[in-house]
Coordinates of N, CA, C and O in Angstrom, one line a residue:
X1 N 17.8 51.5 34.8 CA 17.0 51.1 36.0 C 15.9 50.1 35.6 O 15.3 50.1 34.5
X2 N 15.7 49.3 36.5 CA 14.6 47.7 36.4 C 13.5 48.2 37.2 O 12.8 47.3 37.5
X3 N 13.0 49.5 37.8 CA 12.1 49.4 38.8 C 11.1 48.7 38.6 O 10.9 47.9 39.5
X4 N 10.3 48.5 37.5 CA 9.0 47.9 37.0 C 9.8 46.3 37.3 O 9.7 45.7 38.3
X5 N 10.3 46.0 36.4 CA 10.4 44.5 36.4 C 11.1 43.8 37.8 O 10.9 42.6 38.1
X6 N 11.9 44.7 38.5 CA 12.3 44.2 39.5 C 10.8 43.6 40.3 O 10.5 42.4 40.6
X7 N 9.8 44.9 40.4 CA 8.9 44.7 41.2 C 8.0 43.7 40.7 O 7.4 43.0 41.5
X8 N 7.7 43.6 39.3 CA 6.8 42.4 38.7 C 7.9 40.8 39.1 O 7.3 39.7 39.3
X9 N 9.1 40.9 39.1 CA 9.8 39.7 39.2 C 9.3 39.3 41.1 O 9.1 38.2 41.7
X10 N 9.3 40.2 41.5 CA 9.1 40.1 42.8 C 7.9 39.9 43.5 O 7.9 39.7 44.7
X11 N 6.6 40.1 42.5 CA 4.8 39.8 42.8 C 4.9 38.4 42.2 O 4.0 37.6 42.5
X12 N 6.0 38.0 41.4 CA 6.0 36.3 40.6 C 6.3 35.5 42.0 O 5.7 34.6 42.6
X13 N 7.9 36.3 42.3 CA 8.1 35.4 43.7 C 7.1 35.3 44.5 O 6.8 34.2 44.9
X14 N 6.5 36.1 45.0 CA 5.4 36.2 46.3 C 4.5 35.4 45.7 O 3.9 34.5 46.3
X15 N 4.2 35.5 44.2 CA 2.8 34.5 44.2 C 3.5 32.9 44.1 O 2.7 31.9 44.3
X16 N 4.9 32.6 43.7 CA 5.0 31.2 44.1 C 5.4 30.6 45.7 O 5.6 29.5 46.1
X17 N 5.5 31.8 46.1 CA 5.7 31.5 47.7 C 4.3 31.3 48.5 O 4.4 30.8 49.7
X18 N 3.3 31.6 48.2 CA 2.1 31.8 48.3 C 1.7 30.1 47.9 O 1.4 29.4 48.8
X19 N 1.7 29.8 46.6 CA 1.4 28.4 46.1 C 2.3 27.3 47.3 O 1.5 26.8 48.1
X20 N 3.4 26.9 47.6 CA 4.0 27.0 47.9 C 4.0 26.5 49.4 O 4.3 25.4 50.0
X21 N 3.7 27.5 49.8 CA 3.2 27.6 51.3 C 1.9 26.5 51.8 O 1.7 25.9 52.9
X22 N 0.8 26.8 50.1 CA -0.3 26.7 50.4 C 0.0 24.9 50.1 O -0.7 24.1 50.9
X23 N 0.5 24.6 49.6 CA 1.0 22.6 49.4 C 1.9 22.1 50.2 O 2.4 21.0 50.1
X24 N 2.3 22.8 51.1 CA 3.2 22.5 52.3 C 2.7 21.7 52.9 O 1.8 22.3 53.6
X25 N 2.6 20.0 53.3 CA 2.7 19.5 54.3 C 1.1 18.9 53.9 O 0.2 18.6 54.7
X26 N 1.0 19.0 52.6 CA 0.0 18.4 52.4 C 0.0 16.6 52.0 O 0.0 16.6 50.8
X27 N 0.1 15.4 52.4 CA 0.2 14.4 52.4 C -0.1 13.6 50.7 O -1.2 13.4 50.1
X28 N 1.1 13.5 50.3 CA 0.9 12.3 48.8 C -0.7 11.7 48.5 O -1.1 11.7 47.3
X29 N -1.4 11.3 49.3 CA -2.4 10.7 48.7 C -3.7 11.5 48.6 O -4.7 11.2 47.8
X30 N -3.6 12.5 49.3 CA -4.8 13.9 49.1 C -4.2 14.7 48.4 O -4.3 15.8 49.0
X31 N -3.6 14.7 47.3 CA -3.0 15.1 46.4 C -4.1 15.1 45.1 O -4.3 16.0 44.3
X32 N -4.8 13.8 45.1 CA -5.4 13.5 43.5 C -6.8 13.5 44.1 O -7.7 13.3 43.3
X33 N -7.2 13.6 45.6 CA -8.6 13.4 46.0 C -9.1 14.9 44.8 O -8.4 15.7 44.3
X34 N -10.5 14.6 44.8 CA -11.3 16.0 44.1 C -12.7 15.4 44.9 O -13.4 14.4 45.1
X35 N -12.8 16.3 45.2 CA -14.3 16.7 46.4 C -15.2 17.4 45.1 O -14.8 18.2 44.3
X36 N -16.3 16.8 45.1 CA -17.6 17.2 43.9 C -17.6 18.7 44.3 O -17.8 19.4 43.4
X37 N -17.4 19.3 45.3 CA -17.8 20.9 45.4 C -17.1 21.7 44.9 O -17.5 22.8 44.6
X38 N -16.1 21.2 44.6 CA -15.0 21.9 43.9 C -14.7 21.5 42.5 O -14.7 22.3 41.5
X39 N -14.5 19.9 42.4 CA -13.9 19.6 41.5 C -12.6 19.7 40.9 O -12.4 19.8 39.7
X40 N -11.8 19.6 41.8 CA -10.2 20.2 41.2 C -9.5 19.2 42.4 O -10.2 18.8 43.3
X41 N -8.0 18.8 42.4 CA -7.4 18.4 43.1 C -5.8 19.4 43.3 O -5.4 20.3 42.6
X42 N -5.2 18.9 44.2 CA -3.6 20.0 44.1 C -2.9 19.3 42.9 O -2.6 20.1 42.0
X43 N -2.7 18.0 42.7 CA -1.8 18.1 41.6 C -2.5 18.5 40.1 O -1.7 18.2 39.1
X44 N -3.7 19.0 39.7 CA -4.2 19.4 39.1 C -3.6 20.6 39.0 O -3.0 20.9 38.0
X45 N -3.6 21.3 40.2 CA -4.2 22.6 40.5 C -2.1 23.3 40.1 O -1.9 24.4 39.6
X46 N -1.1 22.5 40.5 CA -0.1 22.8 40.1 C 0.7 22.3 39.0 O 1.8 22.7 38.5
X47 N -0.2 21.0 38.5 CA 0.3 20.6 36.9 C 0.1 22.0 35.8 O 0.8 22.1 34.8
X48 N -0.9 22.7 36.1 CA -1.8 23.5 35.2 C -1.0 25.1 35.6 O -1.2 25.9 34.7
X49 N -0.3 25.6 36.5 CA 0.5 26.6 37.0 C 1.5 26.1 36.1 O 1.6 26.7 35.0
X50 N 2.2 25.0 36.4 CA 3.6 24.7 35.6 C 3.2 25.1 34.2 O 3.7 26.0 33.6
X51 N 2.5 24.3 33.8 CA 1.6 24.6 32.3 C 1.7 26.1 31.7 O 2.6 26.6 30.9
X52 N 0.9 26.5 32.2 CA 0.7 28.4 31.9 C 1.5 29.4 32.3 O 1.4 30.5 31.9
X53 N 2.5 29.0 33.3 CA 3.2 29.4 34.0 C 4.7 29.3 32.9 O 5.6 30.1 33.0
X54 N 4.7 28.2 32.2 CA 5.6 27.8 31.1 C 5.0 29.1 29.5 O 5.7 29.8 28.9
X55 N 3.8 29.0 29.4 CA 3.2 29.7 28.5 C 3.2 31.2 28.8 O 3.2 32.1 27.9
X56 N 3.2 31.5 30.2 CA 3.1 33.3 29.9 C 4.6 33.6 30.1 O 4.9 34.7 29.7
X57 N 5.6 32.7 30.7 CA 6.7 33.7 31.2 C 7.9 32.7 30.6 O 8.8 32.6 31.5
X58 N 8.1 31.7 29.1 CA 8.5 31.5 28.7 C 8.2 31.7 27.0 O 8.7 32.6 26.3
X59 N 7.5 30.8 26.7 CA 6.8 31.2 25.4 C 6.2 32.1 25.4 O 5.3 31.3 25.1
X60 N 5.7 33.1 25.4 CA 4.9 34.7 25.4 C 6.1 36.1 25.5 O 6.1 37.2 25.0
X61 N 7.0 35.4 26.5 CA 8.5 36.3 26.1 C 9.5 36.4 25.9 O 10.1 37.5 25.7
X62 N 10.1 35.0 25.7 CA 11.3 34.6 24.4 C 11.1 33.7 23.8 O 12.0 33.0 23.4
X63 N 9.8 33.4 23.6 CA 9.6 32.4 22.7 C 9.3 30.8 23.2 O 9.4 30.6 24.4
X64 N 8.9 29.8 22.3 CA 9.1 28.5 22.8 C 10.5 28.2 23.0 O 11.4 28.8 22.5
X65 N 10.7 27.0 24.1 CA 12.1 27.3 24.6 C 11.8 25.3 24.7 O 11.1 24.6 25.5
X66 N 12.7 24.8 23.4 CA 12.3 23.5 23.2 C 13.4 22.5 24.0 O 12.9 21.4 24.2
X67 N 14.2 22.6 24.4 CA 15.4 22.1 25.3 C 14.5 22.1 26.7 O 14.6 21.1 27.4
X68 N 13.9 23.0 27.0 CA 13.1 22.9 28.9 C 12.1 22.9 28.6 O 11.5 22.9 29.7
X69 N 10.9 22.9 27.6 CA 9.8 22.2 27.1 C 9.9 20.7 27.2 O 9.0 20.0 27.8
X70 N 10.9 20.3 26.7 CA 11.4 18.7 27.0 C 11.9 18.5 28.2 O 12.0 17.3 28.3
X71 N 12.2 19.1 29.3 CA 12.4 18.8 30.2 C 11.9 18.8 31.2 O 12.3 18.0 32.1
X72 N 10.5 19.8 31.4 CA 9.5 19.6 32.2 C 8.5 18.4 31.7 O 7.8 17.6 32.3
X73 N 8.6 18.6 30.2 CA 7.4 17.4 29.5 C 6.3 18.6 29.3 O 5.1 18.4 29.5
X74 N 6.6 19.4 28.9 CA 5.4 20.3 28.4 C 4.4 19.5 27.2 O 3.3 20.0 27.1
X75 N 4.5 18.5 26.4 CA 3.6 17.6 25.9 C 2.9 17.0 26.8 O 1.7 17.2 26.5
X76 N 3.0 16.3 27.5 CA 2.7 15.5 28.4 C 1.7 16.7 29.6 O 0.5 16.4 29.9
X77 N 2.1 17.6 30.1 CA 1.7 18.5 30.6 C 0.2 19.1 30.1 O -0.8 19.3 30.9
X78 N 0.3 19.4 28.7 CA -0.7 20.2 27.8 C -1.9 19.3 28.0 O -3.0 19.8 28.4
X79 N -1.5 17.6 27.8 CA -2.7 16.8 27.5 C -3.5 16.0 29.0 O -4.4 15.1 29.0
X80 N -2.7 16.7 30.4 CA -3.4 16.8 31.3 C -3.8 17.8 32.5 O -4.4 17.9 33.6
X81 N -2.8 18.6 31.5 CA -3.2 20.4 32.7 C -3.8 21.3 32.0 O -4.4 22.1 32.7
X82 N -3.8 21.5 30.5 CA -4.7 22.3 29.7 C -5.9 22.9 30.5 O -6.1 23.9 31.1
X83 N -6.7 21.7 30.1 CA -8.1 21.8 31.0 C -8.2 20.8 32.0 O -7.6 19.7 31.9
X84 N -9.5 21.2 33.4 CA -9.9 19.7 34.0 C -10.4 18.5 33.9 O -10.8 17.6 34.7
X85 N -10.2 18.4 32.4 CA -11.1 17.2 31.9 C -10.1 15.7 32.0 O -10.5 14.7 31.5
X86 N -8.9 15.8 32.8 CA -8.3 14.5 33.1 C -8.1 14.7 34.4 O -7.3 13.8 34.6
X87 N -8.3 15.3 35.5 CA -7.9 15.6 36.9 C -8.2 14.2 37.5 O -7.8 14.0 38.6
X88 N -8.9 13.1 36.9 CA -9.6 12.1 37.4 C -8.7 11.0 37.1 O -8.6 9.9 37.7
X89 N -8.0 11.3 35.9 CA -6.7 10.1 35.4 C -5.3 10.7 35.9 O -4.3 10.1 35.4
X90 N -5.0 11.6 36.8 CA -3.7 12.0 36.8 C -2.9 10.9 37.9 O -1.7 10.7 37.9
X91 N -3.8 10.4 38.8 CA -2.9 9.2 39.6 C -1.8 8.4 38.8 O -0.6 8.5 38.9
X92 N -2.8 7.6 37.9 CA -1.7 6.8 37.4 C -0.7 7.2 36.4 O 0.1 6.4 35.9
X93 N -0.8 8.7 36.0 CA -0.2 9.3 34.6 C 1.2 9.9 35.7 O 2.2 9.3 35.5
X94 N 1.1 11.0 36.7 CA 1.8 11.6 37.5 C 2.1 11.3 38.7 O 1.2 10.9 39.4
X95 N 4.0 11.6 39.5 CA 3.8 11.6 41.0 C 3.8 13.1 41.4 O 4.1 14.1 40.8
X96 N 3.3 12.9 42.7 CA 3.9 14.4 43.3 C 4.7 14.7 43.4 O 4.7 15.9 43.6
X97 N 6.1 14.0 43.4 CA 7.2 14.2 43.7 C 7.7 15.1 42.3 O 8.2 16.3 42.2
X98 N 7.2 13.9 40.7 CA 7.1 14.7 39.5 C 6.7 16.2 39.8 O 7.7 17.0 39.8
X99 N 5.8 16.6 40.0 CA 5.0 17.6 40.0 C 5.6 19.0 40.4 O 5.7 20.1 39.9
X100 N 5.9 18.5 41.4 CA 6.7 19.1 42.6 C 8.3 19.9 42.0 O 8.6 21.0 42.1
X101 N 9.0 18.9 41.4 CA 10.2 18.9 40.8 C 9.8 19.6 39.4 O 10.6 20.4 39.1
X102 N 9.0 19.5 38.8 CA 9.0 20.4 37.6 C 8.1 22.0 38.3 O 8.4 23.2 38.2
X103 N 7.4 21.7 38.7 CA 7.2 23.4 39.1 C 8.4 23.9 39.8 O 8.6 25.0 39.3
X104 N 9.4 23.6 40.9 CA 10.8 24.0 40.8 C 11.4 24.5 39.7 O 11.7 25.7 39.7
X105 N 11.6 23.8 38.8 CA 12.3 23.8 37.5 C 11.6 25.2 36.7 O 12.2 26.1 36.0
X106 N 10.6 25.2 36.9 CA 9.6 26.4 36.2 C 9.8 27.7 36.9 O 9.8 28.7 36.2
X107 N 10.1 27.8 38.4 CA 9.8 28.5 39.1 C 11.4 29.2 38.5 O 11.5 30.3 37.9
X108 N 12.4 28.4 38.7 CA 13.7 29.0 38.5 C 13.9 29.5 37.1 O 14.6 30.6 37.0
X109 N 13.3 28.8 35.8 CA 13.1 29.0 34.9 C 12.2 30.6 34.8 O 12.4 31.5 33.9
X110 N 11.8 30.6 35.2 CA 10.8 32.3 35.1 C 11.9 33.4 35.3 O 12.4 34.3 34.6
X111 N 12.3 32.8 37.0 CA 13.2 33.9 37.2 C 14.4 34.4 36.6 O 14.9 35.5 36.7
X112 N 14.8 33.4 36.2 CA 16.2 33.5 34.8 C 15.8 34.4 33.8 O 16.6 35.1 33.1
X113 N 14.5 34.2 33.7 CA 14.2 34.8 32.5 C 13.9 36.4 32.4 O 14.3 37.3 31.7
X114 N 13.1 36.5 33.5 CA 12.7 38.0 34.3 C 14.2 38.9 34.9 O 14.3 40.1 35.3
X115 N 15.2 38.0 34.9 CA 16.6 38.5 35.4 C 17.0 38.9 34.3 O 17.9 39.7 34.4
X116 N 16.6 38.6 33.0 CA 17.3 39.3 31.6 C 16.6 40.5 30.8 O 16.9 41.1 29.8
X117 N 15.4 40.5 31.9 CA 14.5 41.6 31.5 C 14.7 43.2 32.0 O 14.5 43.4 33.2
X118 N 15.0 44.1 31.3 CA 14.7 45.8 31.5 C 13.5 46.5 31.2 O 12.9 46.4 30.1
X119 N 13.2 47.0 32.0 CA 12.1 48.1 32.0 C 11.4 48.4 30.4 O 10.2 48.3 29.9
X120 N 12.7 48.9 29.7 CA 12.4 48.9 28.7 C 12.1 47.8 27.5 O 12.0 48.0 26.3
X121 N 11.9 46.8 28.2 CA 11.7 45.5 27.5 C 10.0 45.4 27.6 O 9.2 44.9 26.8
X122 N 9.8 46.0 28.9 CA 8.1 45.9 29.1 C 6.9 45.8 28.1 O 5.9 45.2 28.0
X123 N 7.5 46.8 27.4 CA 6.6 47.3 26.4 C 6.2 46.8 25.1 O 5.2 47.1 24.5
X124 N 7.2 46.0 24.6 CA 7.4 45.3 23.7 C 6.7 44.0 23.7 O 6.4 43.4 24.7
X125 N 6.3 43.5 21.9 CA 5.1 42.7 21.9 C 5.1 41.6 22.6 O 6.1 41.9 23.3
X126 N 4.7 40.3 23.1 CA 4.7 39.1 23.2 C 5.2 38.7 21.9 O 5.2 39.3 20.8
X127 N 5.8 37.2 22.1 CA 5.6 36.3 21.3 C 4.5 35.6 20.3 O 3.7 34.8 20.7
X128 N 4.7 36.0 19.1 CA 3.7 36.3 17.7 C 2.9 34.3 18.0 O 3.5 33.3 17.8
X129 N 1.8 34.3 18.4 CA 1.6 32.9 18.1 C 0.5 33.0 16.9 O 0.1 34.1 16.6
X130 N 0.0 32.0 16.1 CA -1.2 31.6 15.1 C -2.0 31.8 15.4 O -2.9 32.2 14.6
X131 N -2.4 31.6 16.8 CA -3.9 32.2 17.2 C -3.5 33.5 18.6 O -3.0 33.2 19.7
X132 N -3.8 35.0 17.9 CA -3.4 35.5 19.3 C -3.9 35.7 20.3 O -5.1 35.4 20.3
X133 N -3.3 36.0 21.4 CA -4.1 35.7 23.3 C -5.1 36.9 22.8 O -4.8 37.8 22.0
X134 N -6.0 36.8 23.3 CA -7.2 37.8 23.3 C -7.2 38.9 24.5 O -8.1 39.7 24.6
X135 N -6.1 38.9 25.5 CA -5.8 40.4 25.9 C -4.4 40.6 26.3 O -4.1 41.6 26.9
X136 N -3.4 39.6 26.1 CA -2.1 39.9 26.8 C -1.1 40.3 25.4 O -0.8 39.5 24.5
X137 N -0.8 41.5 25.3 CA -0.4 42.0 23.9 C 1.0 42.4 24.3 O 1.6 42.7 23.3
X138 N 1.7 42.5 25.3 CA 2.7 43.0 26.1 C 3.5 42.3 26.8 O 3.0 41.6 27.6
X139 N 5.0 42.4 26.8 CA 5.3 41.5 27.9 C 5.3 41.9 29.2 O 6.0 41.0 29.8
X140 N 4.9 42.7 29.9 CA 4.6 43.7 30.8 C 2.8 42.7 31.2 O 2.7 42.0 32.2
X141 N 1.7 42.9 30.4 CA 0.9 42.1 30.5 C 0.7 40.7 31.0 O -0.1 40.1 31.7
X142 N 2.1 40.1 30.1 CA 1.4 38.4 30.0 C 2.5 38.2 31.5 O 2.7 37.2 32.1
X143 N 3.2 39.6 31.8 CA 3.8 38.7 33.5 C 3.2 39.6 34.5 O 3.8 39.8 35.5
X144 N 1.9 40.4 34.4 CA 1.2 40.8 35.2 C 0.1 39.2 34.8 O -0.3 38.3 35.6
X145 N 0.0 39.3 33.8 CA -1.5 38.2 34.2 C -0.9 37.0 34.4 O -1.7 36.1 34.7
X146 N 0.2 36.7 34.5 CA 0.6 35.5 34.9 C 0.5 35.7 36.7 O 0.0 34.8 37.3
X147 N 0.9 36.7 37.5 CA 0.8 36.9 38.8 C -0.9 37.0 39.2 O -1.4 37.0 40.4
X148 N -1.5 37.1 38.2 CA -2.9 37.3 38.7 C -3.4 36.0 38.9 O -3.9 35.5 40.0
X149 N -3.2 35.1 37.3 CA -3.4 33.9 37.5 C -2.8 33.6 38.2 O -3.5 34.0 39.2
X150 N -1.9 33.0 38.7 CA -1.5 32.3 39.8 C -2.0 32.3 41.5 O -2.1 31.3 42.3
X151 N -2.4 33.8 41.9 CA -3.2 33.9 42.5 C -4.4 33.6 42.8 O -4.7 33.2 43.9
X152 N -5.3 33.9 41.8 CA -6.2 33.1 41.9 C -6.7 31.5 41.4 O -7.8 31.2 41.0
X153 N -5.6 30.6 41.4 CA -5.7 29.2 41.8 C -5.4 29.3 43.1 O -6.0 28.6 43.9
X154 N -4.5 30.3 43.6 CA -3.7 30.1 45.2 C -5.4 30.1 45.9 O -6.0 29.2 46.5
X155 N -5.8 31.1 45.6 CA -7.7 30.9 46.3 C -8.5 29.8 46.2 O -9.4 29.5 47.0
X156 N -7.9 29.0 44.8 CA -8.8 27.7 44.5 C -8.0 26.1 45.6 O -8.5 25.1 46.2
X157 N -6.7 26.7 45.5 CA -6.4 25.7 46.3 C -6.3 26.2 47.8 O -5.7 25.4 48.5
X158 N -6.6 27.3 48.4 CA -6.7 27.3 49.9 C -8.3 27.0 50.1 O -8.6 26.4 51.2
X159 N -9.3 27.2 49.1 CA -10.6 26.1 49.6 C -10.1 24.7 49.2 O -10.5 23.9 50.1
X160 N -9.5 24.3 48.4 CA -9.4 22.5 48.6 C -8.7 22.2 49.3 O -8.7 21.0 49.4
X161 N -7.8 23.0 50.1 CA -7.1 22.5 51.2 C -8.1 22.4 52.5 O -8.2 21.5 53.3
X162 N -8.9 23.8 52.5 CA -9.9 23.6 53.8 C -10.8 22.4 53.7 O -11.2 22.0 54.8
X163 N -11.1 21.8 52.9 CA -12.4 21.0 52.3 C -11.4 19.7 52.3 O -11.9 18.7 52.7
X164 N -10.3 19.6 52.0 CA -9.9 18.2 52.5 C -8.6 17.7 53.5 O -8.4 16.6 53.9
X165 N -8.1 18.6 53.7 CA -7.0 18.8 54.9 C -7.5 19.7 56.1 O -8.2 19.3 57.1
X166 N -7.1 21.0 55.8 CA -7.4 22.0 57.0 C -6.5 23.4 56.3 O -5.6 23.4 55.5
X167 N -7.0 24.5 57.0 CA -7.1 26.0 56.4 C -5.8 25.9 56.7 O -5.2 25.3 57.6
X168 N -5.3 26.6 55.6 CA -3.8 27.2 56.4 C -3.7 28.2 57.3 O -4.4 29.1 57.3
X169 N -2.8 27.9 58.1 CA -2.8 28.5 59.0 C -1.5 29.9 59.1 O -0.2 29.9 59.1
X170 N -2.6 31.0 59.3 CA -1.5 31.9 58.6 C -0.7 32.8 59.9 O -0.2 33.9 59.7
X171 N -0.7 32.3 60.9 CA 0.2 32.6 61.8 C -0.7 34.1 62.4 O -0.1 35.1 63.0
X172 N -1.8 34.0 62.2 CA -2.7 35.5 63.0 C -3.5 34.9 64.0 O -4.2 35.7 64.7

């Protein structure tokens, strides 16, 4: 039986349907805007999902995976979604359409991977890195904190959507 993982595979989906939702119909060129109140833009805000999103539910549970590391550009990725300290250079480095097409690729990529996962796999370590995560020891953990994270950008980007488009509108 998968009960656990079914259900964690299925808080992954809801939190990328959530992101998702929340970049719907948002226009290419308010893409790289960053408003001082915030400081963040969307293709920041989903270069850096793809990013970590690559780190907790690829490398953290079967390891680095260097064939779709190269294929998203996870180098290229690290040295402008890491941290916000390039959100201001990503125009000319990235398109949205890029962006867009590799968090697909990621999204499907998770779930492939979470489809080979049993219950009883939960429990078992992460992937051994040189410097270890300082609280995700489990692979049960690093795909609960991956649904947390992801969440809470979804909050960072439903204020930069209010602040430079308009709220989503959530059908209430």
């Amino acid at each position: 039986m998968t009960l656990l993982t079914d259900f964690l595979k299925n808080q992954i989906i809801d939190s990328h349907n959530w992101v998702n939702k929340l970049l719907n119909n948002i226009s290419d060129e308010k893409w790289f805007v960053t408003p001082e109140i915030i400081m963040t833009n969307f293709a920041w805000q989903l270069g850096h999902l793809t990013l970590s999103q690559y780190y907790y539910t690829v490398v953290l549970l079967d390891g680095p995976n260097k064939d779709f590391a190269e294929k998203i550009n996870m180098k290229k990725y690290s040295g402008l979604f890491a941290n916000g300290q390039k959100r201001g250079e990503l125009f000319s480095e990235i398109t949205v359409d890029e962006l867009k097409e590799k968090w697909d690729l990621m999204q499907n990529q998770t779930i492939k991977i979470l489809d080979n996962l049993q219950d009883k796999d939960l429990n078992n370590e992460i992937f051994k890195l040189l410097k270890p995560h300082p609280f995700v020891k489990t692979k049960e953990n690093s795909i609960s904190w991956n649904v947390k994270h992801t969440m809470w950008h979804c909050g960072q980007i439903a204020t930069l959507r209010r602040i430079i488009d308009k709220p989503l509108d959530y059908g209430m």
